[in-house]
Coordinates of C-alpha atoms and ligand atoms in Angstrom, one line a residue:
M1 CA -21.9 21.5 -6.5
S2 CA -22.4 18.3 -4.6
G3 CA -24.9 15.8 -5.8
K4 CA -27.4 13.6 -4.0
Y5 CA -25.1 10.7 -3.3
Q6 CA -21.9 10.7 -1.3
A7 CA -19.3 8.0 -0.9
P8 CA -19.8 5.9 2.3
K9 CA -18.3 7.4 5.4
G10 CA -14.5 7.0 5.9
V11 CA -13.5 5.7 2.5
S12 CA -10.6 7.0 0.5
E13 CA -10.9 7.9 -3.2
Y14 CA -8.4 9.0 -5.8
F15 CA -9.1 11.0 -8.9
P16 CA -6.9 13.1 -11.1
P17 CA -4.5 14.7 -10.4
N18 CA -4.0 12.8 -7.0
S19 CA -4.7 9.5 -8.7
N20 CA -1.5 10.0 -10.7
I21 CA 0.5 10.1 -7.5
F22 CA -1.3 7.0 -6.3
E23 CA -0.5 5.1 -9.5
S24 CA 3.1 6.2 -9.5
I25 CA 3.6 4.9 -6.0
I26 CA 2.3 1.5 -7.0
R27 CA 4.5 1.5 -10.1
K28 CA 7.6 2.2 -8.0
L29 CA 6.7 -0.6 -5.5
E30 CA 6.0 -3.0 -8.3
N31 CA 9.3 -2.3 -10.0
I32 CA 11.3 -2.7 -6.8
S33 CA 9.4 -6.0 -6.0
L34 CA 9.9 -7.4 -9.5
A35 CA 13.6 -6.6 -9.3
A36 CA 13.7 -8.8 -6.2
N37 CA 11.8 -11.6 -8.0
Y38 CA 8.4 -11.1 -6.5
H39 CA 5.4 -11.6 -8.8
L40 CA 1.8 -10.4 -8.8
I41 CA -1.0 -12.3 -7.1
E42 CA -4.5 -10.9 -7.7
L43 CA -6.8 -12.0 -4.9
P44 CA -10.6 -11.8 -4.2
V45 CA -11.6 -8.9 -2.0
F46 CA -13.9 -11.2 -0.1
E47 CA -13.1 -14.5 1.5
D48 CA -14.8 -17.0 3.9
T49 CA -15.1 -15.2 7.2
E50 CA -13.3 -18.1 9.0
L51 CA -10.1 -17.5 7.0
F52 CA -9.7 -14.2 8.9
T53 CA -11.0 -15.3 12.3
R54 CA -8.5 -18.1 12.1
G55 CA -5.7 -16.4 10.3
V56 CA -5.8 -12.9 11.8
G57 CA -6.8 -14.1 15.3
E58 CA -9.6 -13.7 17.7
S59 CA -7.8 -11.4 20.1
T60 CA -7.4 -8.6 17.5
D61 CA -9.6 -5.6 17.1
V62 CA -9.6 -6.3 13.4
V63 CA -11.5 -9.6 13.9
T64 CA -13.6 -8.6 16.9
K65 CA -14.7 -5.1 15.9
E66 CA -13.7 -4.2 12.4
M67 CA -14.7 -6.8 9.9
Y68 CA -17.3 -6.1 7.2
T69 CA -19.0 -9.5 7.3
F70 CA -22.1 -10.4 5.4
E71 CA -24.1 -13.4 4.3
D72 CA -24.2 -14.1 0.6
R73 CA -27.3 -15.3 -1.2
G74 CA -26.4 -18.9 -0.4
G75 CA -26.2 -18.3 3.3
R76 CA -22.3 -18.4 3.4
S77 CA -20.6 -16.0 5.7
L78 CA -18.1 -13.8 3.8
T79 CA -15.9 -10.9 4.9
L80 CA -14.3 -8.1 2.9
R81 CA -10.6 -8.6 3.3
P82 CA -9.2 -6.6 6.2
E83 CA -5.6 -7.5 5.2
G84 CA -3.8 -9.5 2.6
T85 CA -1.6 -12.1 4.2
A86 CA -4.3 -14.7 5.1
G87 CA -5.7 -14.6 1.5
V88 CA -2.2 -15.1 0.0
I89 CA -1.5 -18.1 2.3
R90 CA -5.0 -19.5 1.4
A91 CA -4.2 -19.2 -2.3
I92 CA -0.7 -20.7 -1.9
I93 CA -2.2 -23.7 -0.2
E94 CA -5.2 -24.0 -2.5
H95 CA -3.1 -23.9 -5.7
G96 CA -0.1 -25.8 -4.4
L97 CA 2.2 -22.8 -5.1
D98 CA 4.4 -24.1 -2.3
R99 CA 5.2 -27.4 -4.1
G100 CA 7.7 -25.6 -6.3
Q101 CA 10.8 -23.6 -5.6
L102 CA 10.8 -21.9 -2.2
P103 CA 10.4 -19.2 -1.1
V104 CA 7.3 -18.4 -3.0
K105 CA 7.6 -14.6 -3.6
L106 CA 4.4 -12.6 -4.3
Y107 CA 3.2 -9.1 -4.3
Y108 CA -0.3 -7.6 -4.3
H109 CA -2.1 -4.3 -4.0
G110 CA -5.7 -3.1 -3.8
P111 CA -8.4 -2.1 -1.4
F112 CA -8.8 -3.4 2.2
F113 CA -11.6 -2.9 4.6
R114 CA -11.8 -2.3 8.3
A115 CA -14.7 -0.7 10.1
E116 CA -12.6 1.7 12.1
R117 CA -13.5 5.1 13.4
P118 CA -12.5 7.3 10.5
Q119 CA -9.9 10.0 11.0
A120 CA -7.0 11.5 9.1
G121 CA -5.0 8.6 7.8
R122 CA -7.5 6.0 9.0
Y123 CA -10.1 4.8 6.6
R124 CA -12.7 2.1 6.3
Q125 CA -11.6 1.3 2.7
F126 CA -7.9 1.9 2.4
Y127 CA -5.2 0.7 0.0
Q128 CA -2.2 -1.5 0.6
F129 CA 0.7 -2.7 -1.3
G130 CA 2.1 -5.9 0.2
I131 CA 4.6 -8.6 -0.5
E132 CA 5.0 -12.1 1.0
A133 CA 8.0 -14.5 0.9
V134 CA 6.8 -17.9 2.0
G135 CA 8.7 -21.2 2.7
V136 CA 12.1 -20.2 3.9
D137 CA 13.0 -19.1 7.4
D138 CA 16.2 -17.0 7.0
P139 CA 17.0 -13.6 8.6
L140 CA 18.5 -12.5 5.3
L141 CA 15.1 -12.9 3.7
D142 CA 13.6 -10.8 6.6
C143 CA 16.2 -8.2 5.7
E144 CA 15.2 -8.3 2.0
V145 CA 11.6 -7.7 2.8
I146 CA 12.4 -4.8 5.0
A147 CA 14.9 -3.4 2.5
I148 CA 12.3 -3.4 -0.3
A149 CA 9.9 -1.3 1.8
N150 CA 12.7 1.0 2.8
S151 CA 14.0 1.5 -0.7
A152 CA 10.5 2.3 -1.9
F153 CA 10.0 4.9 0.8
H154 CA 13.5 6.3 0.2
G155 CA 13.0 6.3 -3.6
L156 CA 9.8 8.3 -3.2
G157 CA 11.8 10.9 -1.4
L158 CA 10.6 10.2 2.1
R159 CA 13.1 11.0 4.8
D160 CA 11.2 11.8 8.0
Y161 CA 10.4 8.3 9.0
E162 CA 11.9 5.6 11.2
L163 CA 12.1 1.8 10.9
Q164 CA 11.3 0.0 14.2
I165 CA 12.1 -3.6 14.6
T166 CA 11.7 -6.3 17.2
S167 CA 11.7 -10.0 17.6
L168 CA 8.6 -11.8 18.9
G169 CA 10.7 -15.0 19.3
D170 CA 9.8 -18.6 18.7
E171 CA 7.2 -20.6 20.6
S172 CA 9.6 -21.4 23.5
S173 CA 10.5 -17.7 23.9
R174 CA 6.9 -16.7 23.9
A175 CA 5.9 -19.4 26.4
A176 CA 8.6 -18.4 28.8
H177 CA 7.6 -14.7 28.5
R178 CA 3.9 -15.5 28.7
E179 CA 4.3 -17.2 32.0
E180 CA 6.1 -14.2 33.5
L181 CA 3.8 -11.7 32.0
L182 CA 0.7 -13.5 33.3
K183 CA 2.3 -13.6 36.8
F184 CA 2.8 -9.8 36.5
L185 CA -0.7 -9.2 35.2
A186 CA -2.3 -11.4 38.0
K187 CA -1.2 -8.7 40.5
I188 CA -3.2 -6.1 38.7
N189 CA -6.9 -5.5 38.9
L190 CA -8.1 -5.7 35.2
D191 CA -11.7 -5.4 33.9
E192 CA -13.4 -8.4 32.4
E193 CA -12.9 -7.4 28.8
T194 CA -9.2 -6.8 29.2
K195 CA -8.9 -10.1 31.1
S196 CA -10.4 -12.0 28.3
R197 CA -8.2 -10.3 25.7
V198 CA -5.2 -11.1 27.8
A199 CA -6.2 -14.7 28.0
K200 CA -6.3 -14.9 24.2
N201 CA -3.0 -13.0 23.6
P202 CA -1.3 -11.4 26.6
L203 CA 0.9 -9.3 24.4
R204 CA -2.2 -7.2 23.4
I205 CA -2.0 -5.5 26.8
F206 CA 1.1 -3.7 25.6
D207 CA -1.1 -2.0 23.0
D208 CA -3.6 -0.7 25.6
K209 CA -4.1 3.0 25.1
R210 CA -5.3 3.8 28.6
E211 CA -2.9 5.9 30.6
E212 CA -3.2 3.9 33.8
I213 CA -2.5 0.6 32.0
R214 CA 0.4 2.1 30.1
A215 CA 1.9 3.3 33.4
I216 CA 1.6 -0.1 34.9
M217 CA 3.1 -1.8 31.8
Q218 CA 6.3 0.3 32.1
D219 CA 7.5 -2.4 34.6
A220 CA 6.1 -5.4 32.7
P221 CA 8.5 -8.1 31.6
L222 CA 9.4 -7.7 27.9
L223 CA 9.5 -10.5 25.4
A224 CA 12.9 -9.3 24.2
D225 CA 14.4 -10.5 27.5
F226 CA 13.0 -14.0 27.0
L227 CA 14.3 -14.8 23.5
S228 CA 15.6 -18.3 23.0
S229 CA 19.3 -18.4 21.9
E230 CA 18.1 -19.4 18.4
S231 CA 15.7 -16.4 18.1
A232 CA 18.3 -14.0 19.6
A233 CA 20.8 -15.2 17.0
K234 CA 18.4 -14.7 14.1
F235 CA 17.6 -11.2 15.4
T236 CA 21.3 -10.4 15.5
Q237 CA 21.8 -11.6 12.0
L238 CA 18.9 -9.5 10.8
Q239 CA 20.5 -6.4 12.4
S240 CA 23.9 -7.1 10.8
A241 CA 22.3 -7.5 7.4
L242 CA 20.3 -4.3 7.8
T243 CA 23.5 -2.5 8.8
S244 CA 25.4 -3.9 5.8
L245 CA 22.8 -2.3 3.6
G246 CA 23.1 1.0 5.4
I247 CA 19.5 0.8 6.7
S248 CA 19.1 2.5 10.0
Y249 CA 16.6 1.1 12.5
V250 CA 15.6 1.4 16.2
I251 CA 14.7 -1.6 18.3
N252 CA 11.2 -1.2 19.8
P253 CA 10.7 -4.1 22.3
R254 CA 7.2 -2.8 23.1
M255 CA 5.9 -3.0 19.5
V256 CA 2.6 -4.8 19.2
R257 CA 1.4 -5.7 15.8
G258 CA -2.4 -5.5 15.3
L259 CA -2.6 -9.0 13.9
D260 CA -2.1 -12.3 15.8
Y261 CA 0.0 -14.4 13.4
Y262 CA 3.4 -12.8 14.0
T263 CA 6.4 -14.7 15.3
G264 CA 10.1 -13.7 15.2
T265 CA 10.9 -10.6 13.3
A266 CA 8.3 -7.8 13.4
F267 CA 8.7 -4.3 12.0
E268 CA 7.0 -1.0 11.5
F269 CA 7.8 2.1 9.5
V270 CA 6.6 5.1 11.5
H271 CA 6.4 8.6 9.8
H272 CA 7.0 11.5 12.1
R273 CA 4.6 14.0 10.6
L274 CA 1.4 12.0 10.5
G275 CA 0.1 12.4 14.0
A276 CA -1.8 9.5 15.5
Q277 CA -2.0 7.3 12.3
S278 CA 1.8 7.3 11.8
G279 CA 2.3 3.7 10.6
I280 CA 3.0 3.9 6.9
G281 CA 3.8 0.2 6.7
G282 CA 4.4 -2.9 8.8
G283 CA 4.9 -6.6 8.7
G284 CA 6.9 -9.5 10.0
R285 CA 7.4 -13.2 10.1
Y286 CA 4.6 -15.7 10.7
D287 CA 5.6 -19.3 11.6
G288 CA 2.3 -21.0 12.3
L289 CA -0.1 -19.3 9.9
M290 CA 0.1 -21.7 7.0
R291 CA -0.3 -24.7 9.2
S292 CA -3.2 -23.2 11.1
L293 CA -4.9 -22.6 7.7
G294 CA -4.5 -26.3 6.8
G295 CA -1.3 -26.1 4.8
Q296 CA 2.3 -27.3 5.3
D297 CA 4.2 -26.1 8.2
L298 CA 6.1 -23.3 6.4
S299 CA 7.2 -20.0 7.7
G300 CA 6.7 -16.8 5.8
I301 CA 7.4 -13.1 6.0
G302 CA 5.9 -10.0 4.4
F303 CA 4.7 -6.4 4.7
G304 CA 1.7 -4.3 4.0
L305 CA 2.3 -0.6 3.2
G306 CA -0.5 1.9 3.5
L307 CA -0.8 3.7 0.2
D308 CA -3.1 6.4 1.6
R309 CA -0.7 7.2 4.4
I310 CA 2.3 7.2 2.1
I311 CA 0.5 10.0 0.1
L312 CA -0.1 11.9 3.3
A313 CA 3.5 11.4 4.3
L314 CA 4.7 12.7 0.9
Q315 CA 2.4 15.7 1.3
S316 CA 3.7 16.4 4.8
E317 CA 7.3 16.4 3.5
G318 CA 6.3 18.7 0.6
L319 CA 7.1 16.1 -2.0
V320 CA 3.8 16.3 -3.9
D321 CA 3.7 19.0 -6.4
L322 CA 0.3 18.6 -8.0
K323 CA 1.0 21.3 -10.6
N324 CA 3.9 19.3 -11.8
T325 CA 2.0 16.1 -11.8
Q326 CA -0.7 17.6 -13.9
S327 CA 1.5 19.5 -16.4
G328 CA 3.4 17.6 -18.9
Y329 CA 1.3 14.6 -19.1
L330 CA -0.3 15.8 -22.3
D331 CA 2.3 16.0 -25.1
L332 CA -0.1 17.2 -27.9
F333 CA -3.5 18.7 -28.1
I334 CA -5.1 19.1 -31.5
V335 CA -7.7 21.7 -32.2
P336 CA -9.6 20.8 -35.3
I337 CA -11.7 23.4 -37.1
G338 CA -14.4 22.0 -39.5
E339 CA -15.7 18.5 -40.2
S340 CA -12.8 17.3 -42.5
A341 CA -10.2 18.5 -40.0
R342 CA -12.1 16.7 -37.2
L343 CA -11.9 13.5 -39.1
R344 CA -8.2 14.0 -40.0
A345 CA -7.5 14.8 -36.3
V346 CA -8.8 11.4 -35.3
T347 CA -6.2 9.6 -37.4
I348 CA -3.4 12.0 -36.4
V349 CA -4.2 11.5 -32.7
D350 CA -4.2 7.8 -33.2
E351 CA -0.8 7.8 -34.9
I352 CA 0.7 10.0 -32.2
R353 CA -0.6 7.8 -29.4
R354 CA 0.8 4.6 -31.1
A355 CA 4.2 6.3 -31.2
G356 CA 4.1 6.5 -27.4
F357 CA 3.0 10.1 -26.9
V358 CA 0.1 11.3 -24.8
A359 CA -2.3 13.1 -27.2
D360 CA -5.8 14.4 -27.1
M361 CA -8.1 16.5 -29.3
G362 CA -10.9 18.9 -29.0
Y363 CA -14.2 17.1 -29.3
G364 CA -17.6 18.6 -29.7
D365 CA -18.7 21.8 -31.2
R366 CA -16.1 24.2 -29.8
S367 CA -14.9 27.6 -30.9
L368 CA -11.2 28.0 -31.6
K369 CA -11.0 30.2 -28.5
G370 CA -12.8 27.6 -26.3
A371 CA -10.5 24.8 -27.6
M372 CA -7.4 26.8 -26.9
K373 CA -8.6 27.4 -23.4
A374 CA -9.1 23.7 -23.0
A375 CA -5.6 23.0 -24.2
D376 CA -4.3 25.5 -21.7
K377 CA -6.3 24.0 -18.8
L378 CA -5.0 20.6 -19.7
A379 CA -1.5 21.9 -19.6
A380 CA -0.8 20.5 -23.0
R381 CA 2.9 20.9 -24.0
N382 CA 2.2 21.4 -27.6
V383 CA -0.9 22.5 -29.6
L384 CA -1.7 22.1 -33.2
V385 CA -4.5 23.9 -34.9
L386 CA -5.9 22.0 -37.9
G387 CA -8.2 23.8 -40.3
D388 CA -8.9 23.7 -44.1
S389 CA -5.8 25.6 -45.1
E390 CA -3.6 23.2 -43.0
L391 CA -5.3 20.2 -44.7
N392 CA -4.8 21.7 -48.1
S393 CA -1.1 22.6 -47.6
N394 CA -0.5 19.4 -45.6
K395 CA 1.3 21.7 -43.1
A396 CA 0.5 23.1 -39.7
A397 CA 2.1 25.1 -36.9
L398 CA 3.2 23.1 -33.9
K399 CA 3.0 25.5 -31.0
R400 CA 5.1 24.9 -27.8
M401 CA 2.9 26.3 -25.0
S402 CA 5.7 27.0 -22.5
D403 CA 7.1 29.9 -24.7
G404 CA 4.7 30.2 -27.7
H405 CA 7.5 29.1 -30.1
E406 CA 6.0 27.7 -33.3
V407 CA 7.5 25.4 -35.9
S408 CA 5.9 24.5 -39.2
V409 CA 5.6 20.8 -39.7
T410 CA 4.2 18.6 -42.4
L411 CA 1.2 16.6 -41.2
D412 CA 2.9 13.3 -42.2
S413 CA 6.0 14.0 -40.1
L414 CA 4.3 15.0 -36.9
V415 CA 5.7 12.1 -34.9
A416 CA 9.3 13.1 -35.8
A417 CA 8.6 16.7 -35.1
L418 CA 7.2 15.9 -31.7
K419 CA 10.2 13.7 -30.9
S420 CA 12.5 16.6 -31.5
A421 CA 10.2 19.1 -29.8
L422 CA 9.9 17.1 -26.5
Ligands
HAM1 P1 -1.1 -3.8 9.2 O1 -0.1 -3.2 10.0 O2 -2.4 -4.1 9.8 O3 -0.5 -5.1 8.5 O4 -1.4 -2.9 8.0 C1 -0.4 -2.4 7.1 C2 -0.5 -1.0 6.8 O5 -1.7 -0.7 6.3 C3 -0.4 -0.1 8.0 O6 0.9 0.2 8.4 C4 -1.1 1.2 7.5 O7 -0.1 2.0 6.8 C5 -2.1 0.7 6.6 N1 -3.4 0.7 7.2 C6 -3.9 -0.3 8.1 N2 -5.2 0.1 8.5 C7 -5.5 1.2 7.8 C8 -6.6 2.1 7.8 N3 -7.8 1.8 8.5 N4 -6.6 3.2 7.0 C9 -5.5 3.5 6.3 N5 -4.4 2.7 6.3 C10 -4.4 1.6 7.1 C11 -1.1 -5.9 7.7 O8 -2.2 -5.7 7.1 C12 -0.4 -7.2 7.3 N6 -1.1 -8.0 6.4 C13 1.0 -6.9 6.8 C14 1.8 -8.1 6.6 C15 2.0 -8.7 5.4 N7 2.4 -8.8 7.5 C16 3.0 -9.8 7.0 N8 2.8 -9.8 5.7

């Protein structure tokens, strides 16, 4: 029965058993990141609005249409974070993290907010796991960042996805391309809104969804053909490094990232079974971001992976078995009968939990039948009924639920019995 209140439109929520999958994805990403020497940064979910208008860029939909901006009680303009990179760079500058060993390697995860039109795989509150490596400009580091995302996807079992890469070049590459692109666009009759977007960032036009514009853009000059020799060399090094790790990729010279700060390497992971919202993760290098936010002139690279879409991708590839996720996470369920047994069960459950098992007990005034039903629903692997006779003899039957097999155990040696039973 649904109650009076509903979650706001377009937000994603996770509760058991789905939340177990959610958590295990984060654990996997955390372990892979830690193994590559990235460490956790926990950031505020709201920041000064200007951090995002500056950092993410005024030509983006994210800034112009999708920010949750509000005034706090002191009249300051704050915005719920639409992405993580700007906040990470702000924190690095503010706390001087870039004064030590470089690159600074950080990972983060949590909710992000964009006021988009909700649809499957596109939410207004969604979850990302991201990493950033700041302070060293090296294609091998670009490769590391991409490889971390790839090994997480692969480790989760995903196969039906593709890594797309491109290079957005350095300033001179982009200036040369911009000139040619603007010449090309000058010949086309564009509406005012598009014109002003193009003036802020001409590359945005490659992302235009309208058929007529897409058709015109087939003949547009591509940035890939204007790379400076240095940018081209870096892009080649990245490709060699990816190949040496056995990571396959396709080059997509028309890729447009949704945020303005990208330079050099940019990449996206596209899943083939997700329909319109197919990007399960993306990122790239950002040369000017730290300087534009008032810090040193350091380059960085990172990614953001969409946890909601990763779950959808896992489901689409048949890799989420909710029954399996649910079963097996309760090692022991104790059914106490009578007040003394209830008290004893409290200490037994405590001991079992300390030994590293997952244990629970029947609370409240339940019949034996009701408690056994609960144990069954919880998919407990073992059940122990505790009544007066068990307390008197200090022995009870440990029942394995998969086949009903019972062993008699003394109450003081339950931990050892569980160890051999599981
Ligand atoms: P992004 O491409 O805007 O990059 O987002 C990264 C990922 O977040 C997307 O690939 C997608 O999986 C997920 N995502 C984005 N918007 C939504 C949404 N409305 N609903 C569900 N999932 C969504 C960034 O945010 C950059 N900060 C990544 C980065 C880090 N670049 C460098 N460092």
